[in-house]
PDB file of C-alpha atoms in Angstrom:
ATOM      1  CA  MET A1064       0.000   0.000   0.000  1.00  0.00           C
ATOM      2  CA  ASN A1065       1.467   3.353  -1.012  1.00  0.00           C
ATOM      3  CA  VAL A1066       1.257   6.484   1.129  1.00  0.00           C
ATOM      4  CA  GLU A1067      -1.652   7.992  -0.822  1.00  0.00           C
ATOM      5  CA  GLU A1068      -3.711   4.812  -0.399  1.00  0.00           C
ATOM      6  CA  MET A1069      -2.860   4.762   3.304  1.00  0.00           C
ATOM      7  CA  TYR A1070      -4.055   8.373   3.652  1.00  0.00           C
ATOM      8  CA  GLN A1071      -7.286   7.556   1.823  1.00  0.00           C
ATOM      9  CA  GLN A1072      -7.801   4.631   4.205  1.00  0.00           C
ATOM     10  CA  ILE A1073      -7.286   6.882   7.251  1.00  0.00           C
ATOM     11  CA  ILE A1074      -9.949   9.268   5.925  1.00  0.00           C
ATOM     12  CA  LEU A1075     -12.373   6.405   5.265  1.00  0.00           C
ATOM     13  CA  ASP A1076     -11.725   4.895   8.702  1.00  0.00           C
ATOM     14  CA  HIS A1077     -12.505   8.202  10.437  1.00  0.00           C
ATOM     15  CA  TYR A1078     -15.601   8.643   8.272  1.00  0.00           C
ATOM     16  CA  ARG A1079     -16.907   5.177   9.148  1.00  0.00           C
ATOM     17  CA  GLU A1080     -16.095   5.464  12.864  1.00  0.00           C
ATOM     18  CA  LYS A1081     -16.408   9.112  13.734  1.00  0.00           C
ATOM     19  CA  HIS A1082     -14.566   9.842  16.964  1.00  0.00           C
ATOM     20  CA  HIS A1083     -16.447  11.990  19.497  1.00  0.00           C
ATOM     21  CA  SER A1084     -19.544  12.177  17.279  1.00  0.00           C
ATOM     22  CA  GLY A1085     -22.852  12.750  19.032  1.00  0.00           C
ATOM     23  CA  LEU A1086     -23.724  15.867  20.980  1.00  0.00           C
ATOM     24  CA  ARG A1087     -23.088  15.912  24.718  1.00  0.00           C
ATOM     25  CA  GLU A1088     -24.778  18.230  27.194  1.00  0.00           C
ATOM     26  CA  ASP A1089     -21.896  19.815  29.106  1.00  0.00           C
ATOM     27  CA  TYR A1090     -20.414  22.505  26.876  1.00  0.00           C
ATOM     28  CA  ASP A1091     -19.125  26.045  27.032  1.00  0.00           C
ATOM     29  CA  ALA A1092     -19.602  26.968  23.375  1.00  0.00           C
ATOM     30  CA  GLU A1093     -21.835  25.731  20.583  1.00  0.00           C
ATOM     31  CA  VAL A1094     -21.128  26.657  16.979  1.00  0.00           C
ATOM     32  CA  THR A1095     -22.866  25.874  13.711  1.00  0.00           C
ATOM     33  CA  GLN A1096     -20.898  25.773  10.478  1.00  0.00           C
ATOM     34  CA  VAL A1097     -22.344  25.326   6.997  1.00  0.00           C
ATOM     35  CA  ASN A1098     -20.525  24.875   3.726  1.00  0.00           C
ATOM     36  CA  PRO A1099     -23.042  26.412   1.306  1.00  0.00           C
ATOM     37  CA  SER A1100     -21.228  25.173  -1.788  1.00  0.00           C
ATOM     38  CA  CYS A1101     -21.884  21.514  -0.999  1.00  0.00           C
ATOM     39  CA  GLY A1102     -24.371  21.439   1.868  1.00  0.00           C
ATOM     40  CA  ASP A1103     -22.130  20.074   4.632  1.00  0.00           C
ATOM     41  CA  GLU A1104     -23.479  21.076   8.060  1.00  0.00           C
ATOM     42  CA  LEU A1105     -21.918  20.787  11.486  1.00  0.00           C
ATOM     43  CA  LEU A1106     -23.046  21.581  15.019  1.00  0.00           C
ATOM     44  CA  LEU A1107     -20.038  21.488  17.337  1.00  0.00           C
ATOM     45  CA  ARG A1108     -19.806  21.819  21.112  1.00  0.00           C
ATOM     46  CA  VAL A1109     -16.654  22.547  23.100  1.00  0.00           C
ATOM     47  CA  HIS A1110     -16.295  21.891  26.825  1.00  0.00           C
ATOM     48  CA  LEU A1111     -13.433  23.343  28.852  1.00  0.00           C
ATOM     49  CA  ASP A1112     -11.937  22.967  32.283  1.00  0.00           C
ATOM     50  CA  GLY A1113     -10.118  26.252  32.730  1.00  0.00           C
ATOM     51  CA  ASP A1114      -8.218  26.647  29.470  1.00  0.00           C
ATOM     52  CA  VAL A1115      -8.016  22.896  28.732  1.00  0.00           C
ATOM     53  CA  ILE A1116     -10.380  21.361  26.183  1.00  0.00           C
ATOM     54  CA  THR A1117     -11.973  18.412  27.948  1.00  0.00           C
ATOM     55  CA  ASP A1118     -14.513  17.475  25.291  1.00  0.00           C
ATOM     56  CA  VAL A1119     -15.539  18.238  21.744  1.00  0.00           C
ATOM     57  CA  SER A1120     -18.772  16.722  20.490  1.00  0.00           C
ATOM     58  CA  TYR A1121     -20.564  17.233  17.224  1.00  0.00           C
ATOM     59  CA  ASP A1122     -23.391  16.288  14.929  1.00  0.00           C
ATOM     60  CA  ALA A1123     -22.609  16.474  11.230  1.00  0.00           C
ATOM     61  CA  VAL A1124     -24.141  15.844   7.859  1.00  0.00           C
ATOM     62  CA  GLY A1125     -21.784  15.926   4.933  1.00  0.00           C
ATOM     63  CA  CYS A1126     -19.134  14.295   2.847  1.00  0.00           C
ATOM     64  CA  SER A1127     -16.537  11.852   4.066  1.00  0.00           C
ATOM     65  CA  ILE A1128     -13.811  14.509   4.025  1.00  0.00           C
ATOM     66  CA  SER A1129     -15.653  16.976   6.269  1.00  0.00           C
ATOM     67  CA  GLN A1130     -16.711  14.320   8.751  1.00  0.00           C
ATOM     68  CA  ALA A1131     -13.352  12.529   8.818  1.00  0.00           C
ATOM     69  CA  SER A1132     -11.491  15.806   9.270  1.00  0.00           C
ATOM     70  CA  THR A1133     -13.725  16.729  12.206  1.00  0.00           C
ATOM     71  CA  SER A1134     -13.132  13.302  13.764  1.00  0.00           C
ATOM     72  CA  VAL A1135      -9.354  13.702  13.419  1.00  0.00           C
ATOM     73  CA  MET A1136      -9.501  17.240  14.806  1.00  0.00           C
ATOM     74  CA  THR A1137     -11.355  16.126  17.945  1.00  0.00           C
ATOM     75  CA  ASP A1138      -8.711  13.482  18.643  1.00  0.00           C
ATOM     76  CA  LEU A1139      -5.987  16.103  18.354  1.00  0.00           C
ATOM     77  CA  VAL A1140      -7.450  18.887  20.480  1.00  0.00           C
ATOM     78  CA  ILE A1141      -9.075  17.106  23.416  1.00  0.00           C
ATOM     79  CA  GLY A1142      -6.682  17.457  26.330  1.00  0.00           C
ATOM     80  CA  LYS A1143      -4.930  20.464  24.786  1.00  0.00           C
ATOM     81  CA  THR A1144      -5.053  24.043  26.007  1.00  0.00           C
ATOM     82  CA  ILE A1145      -6.882  26.680  23.989  1.00  0.00           C
ATOM     83  CA  ASP A1146      -3.548  28.069  22.774  1.00  0.00           C
ATOM     84  CA  GLU A1147      -2.303  24.619  21.728  1.00  0.00           C
ATOM     85  CA  ALA A1148      -5.556  23.901  19.878  1.00  0.00           C
ATOM     86  CA  GLN A1149      -5.415  27.253  18.091  1.00  0.00           C
ATOM     87  CA  GLU A1150      -1.824  26.527  17.074  1.00  0.00           C
ATOM     88  CA  LEU A1151      -2.971  23.184  15.617  1.00  0.00           C
ATOM     89  CA  TYR A1152      -5.797  24.980  13.808  1.00  0.00           C
ATOM     90  CA  HIS A1153      -3.456  27.557  12.276  1.00  0.00           C
ATOM     91  CA  GLY A1154      -0.993  24.882  11.132  1.00  0.00           C
ATOM     92  CA  PHE A1155      -3.740  22.746   9.590  1.00  0.00           C
ATOM     93  CA  ARG A1156      -5.286  25.784   7.872  1.00  0.00           C
ATOM     94  CA  GLU A1157      -1.907  26.838   6.480  1.00  0.00           C
ATOM     95  CA  MET A1158      -1.349  23.336   5.110  1.00  0.00           C
ATOM     96  CA  MET A1159      -4.835  23.233   3.563  1.00  0.00           C
ATOM     97  CA  ARG A1160      -4.299  26.604   1.878  1.00  0.00           C
ATOM     98  CA  SER A1161      -0.886  25.598   0.541  1.00  0.00           C
ATOM     99  CA  ARG A1162      -2.316  23.542  -2.325  1.00  0.00           C
ATOM    100  CA  GLY A1163      -0.177  20.651  -1.188  1.00  0.00           C
ATOM    101  CA  THR A1164       3.144  22.449  -0.782  1.00  0.00           C
ATOM    102  CA  ILE A1165       3.257  22.329   3.039  1.00  0.00           C
ATOM    103  CA  GLU A1166       3.557  19.064   4.928  1.00  0.00           C
ATOM    104  CA  LEU A1167       2.460  18.601   8.527  1.00  0.00           C
ATOM    105  CA  ASP A1168       4.618  17.105  11.257  1.00  0.00           C
ATOM    106  CA  GLU A1169       3.292  13.577  11.766  1.00  0.00           C
ATOM    107  CA  ASP A1170       4.215  13.510  15.465  1.00  0.00           C
ATOM    108  CA  THR A1171       2.156  16.656  16.066  1.00  0.00           C
ATOM    109  CA  TYR A1172      -0.721  16.153  13.623  1.00  0.00           C
ATOM    110  CA  GLU A1173      -1.039  12.351  13.631  1.00  0.00           C
ATOM    111  CA  ASP A1174      -3.909  11.294  11.305  1.00  0.00           C
ATOM    112  CA  ALA A1175      -4.408  14.877  10.063  1.00  0.00           C
ATOM    113  CA  ILE A1176      -1.478  14.330   7.703  1.00  0.00           C
ATOM    114  CA  ALA A1177      -3.893  12.260   5.615  1.00  0.00           C
ATOM    115  CA  PHE A1178      -5.462  15.522   4.439  1.00  0.00           C
ATOM    116  CA  GLU A1179      -2.293  16.780   2.751  1.00  0.00           C
ATOM    117  CA  GLY A1180      -3.564  15.317  -0.522  1.00  0.00           C
ATOM    118  CA  VAL A1181      -6.931  17.017  -0.043  1.00  0.00           C
ATOM    119  CA  ALA A1182      -5.105  20.366   0.041  1.00  0.00           C
ATOM    120  CA  LYS A1183      -4.324  19.848  -3.654  1.00  0.00           C
ATOM    121  CA  LEU A1184      -8.072  19.706  -4.382  1.00  0.00           C
ATOM    122  CA  MET A1185      -9.182  23.294  -3.858  1.00  0.00           C
ATOM    123  CA  ALA A1186     -12.837  22.312  -4.202  1.00  0.00           C
ATOM    124  CA  ARG A1187     -12.471  20.148  -1.085  1.00  0.00           C
ATOM    125  CA  VAL A1188     -10.558  22.525   1.198  1.00  0.00           C
ATOM    126  CA  LYS A1189     -13.741  23.929   2.751  1.00  0.00           C
ATOM    127  CA  CYS A1190     -14.904  20.379   3.427  1.00  0.00           C
ATOM    128  CA  ALA A1191     -11.725  19.557   5.332  1.00  0.00           C
ATOM    129  CA  MET A1192     -11.793  22.891   7.184  1.00  0.00           C
ATOM    130  CA  LEU A1193     -15.427  22.717   8.348  1.00  0.00           C
ATOM    131  CA  GLY A1194     -14.818  21.171  11.786  1.00  0.00           C
ATOM    132  CA  TRP A1195     -11.587  23.071  12.314  1.00  0.00           C
ATOM    133  CA  SER A1196     -13.324  26.382  11.562  1.00  0.00           C
ATOM    134  CA  ALA A1197     -16.109  25.496  13.992  1.00  0.00           C
ATOM    135  CA  LEU A1198     -13.541  24.727  16.685  1.00  0.00           C
ATOM    136  CA  GLU A1199     -11.756  28.031  16.083  1.00  0.00           C
ATOM    137  CA  ASP A1200     -15.050  29.952  16.268  1.00  0.00           C
ATOM    138  CA  GLY A1201     -16.008  28.122  19.460  1.00  0.00           C
ATOM    139  CA  LEU A1202     -12.666  28.821  21.114  1.00  0.00           C
ATOM    140  CA  LEU A1203     -12.836  32.475  20.117  1.00  0.00           C
ATOM    141  CA  LYS A1204     -16.315  32.726  21.613  1.00  0.00           C
ATOM    142  CA  VAL A1205     -15.168  31.148  24.859  1.00  0.00           C
ATOM    143  CA  THR A1206     -12.178  33.458  25.201  1.00  0.00           C
ATOM    144  CA  GLU A1207     -14.110  36.618  24.231  1.00  0.00           C
ATOM    145  CA  ASP A1208     -17.325  36.017  26.160  1.00  0.00           C
ATOM    146  CA  SER A1209     -18.397  34.939  29.605  1.00  0.00           C
ATOM    147  CA  PRO A1210     -18.223  31.290  30.674  1.00  0.00           C
ATOM    148  CA  ALA A1211     -21.982  30.982  30.162  1.00  0.00           C
ATOM    149  CA  LYS A1212     -23.113  28.711  27.361  1.00  0.00           C
ATOM    150  CA  ILE A1213     -22.574  30.433  24.063  1.00  0.00           C
ATOM    151  CA  SER A1214     -24.326  29.772  20.805  1.00  0.00           C
ATOM    152  CA  ALA A1215     -22.948  31.151  17.578  1.00  0.00           C
ATOM    153  CA  ASP A1216     -24.024  30.639  14.016  1.00  0.00           C
ATOM    154  CA  ALA A1217     -21.269  31.042  11.464  1.00  0.00           C
ATOM    155  CA  ASP A1218     -20.672  30.268   7.840  1.00  0.00           C
ATOM    156  CA  THR A1219     -17.507  28.521   6.667  1.00  0.00           C
ATOM    157  CA  ASP A1220     -16.804  31.566   4.515  1.00  0.00           C
ATOM    158  CA  THR A1221     -15.530  33.287   7.677  1.00  0.00           C
ATOM    159  CA  ASP A1222     -12.403  31.198   7.151  1.00  0.00           C
ATOM    160  CA  ASN A1223     -11.455  33.688   4.409  1.00  0.00           C
ATOM    161  CA  HIS A1224     -10.939  31.296   1.522  1.00  0.00           C
ATOM    162  CA  ASP A1225      -9.745  33.105  -1.541  1.00  0.00           C
ATOM    163  CA  THR A1226     -11.375  30.778  -4.045  1.00  0.00           C
ATOM    164  CA  LYS A1227     -14.892  29.674  -4.754  1.00  0.00           C
ATOM    165  CA  GLU A1228     -15.090  26.001  -4.052  1.00  0.00           C
ATOM    166  CA  GLU A1229     -17.550  23.207  -4.368  1.00  0.00           C
ATOM    167  CA  GLY A1230     -17.702  20.196  -2.084  1.00  0.00           C
TER     168      GLY A1230
END
């Protein structure tokens, strides 16, 4: 099995067995993201203990890339501080915008490296970024607002993509 096939298998595995899928009640921020170009939808909840992410839960409808990317993202950020999670977000976003020219550190990003090939498919970048953008919005809400439960509706276009894409 070559590397590209292995990456495709990682994406399919996360799509079939979505980690942390299913909404849970204890949360500090709730964010909705929609990719209007393909119809992917995501409701994501973030729960914190101080500045440590203790849980991320979500309910999603969409393509295998958006759902697998969200599954991978939850594995990476649970147990991390807000700053660490935002650093992961920025690195993943930079890689996705690179059109395949930036590689992620496997020790840091684990299964997220499987999306390096997706970065070459500009029409699928929004799909892969959906969960990550929701996490970023949720973390921004938590750090800007009170610790009360927060609900925010946002569109994936807030991620400032420079191209029109279809998913």
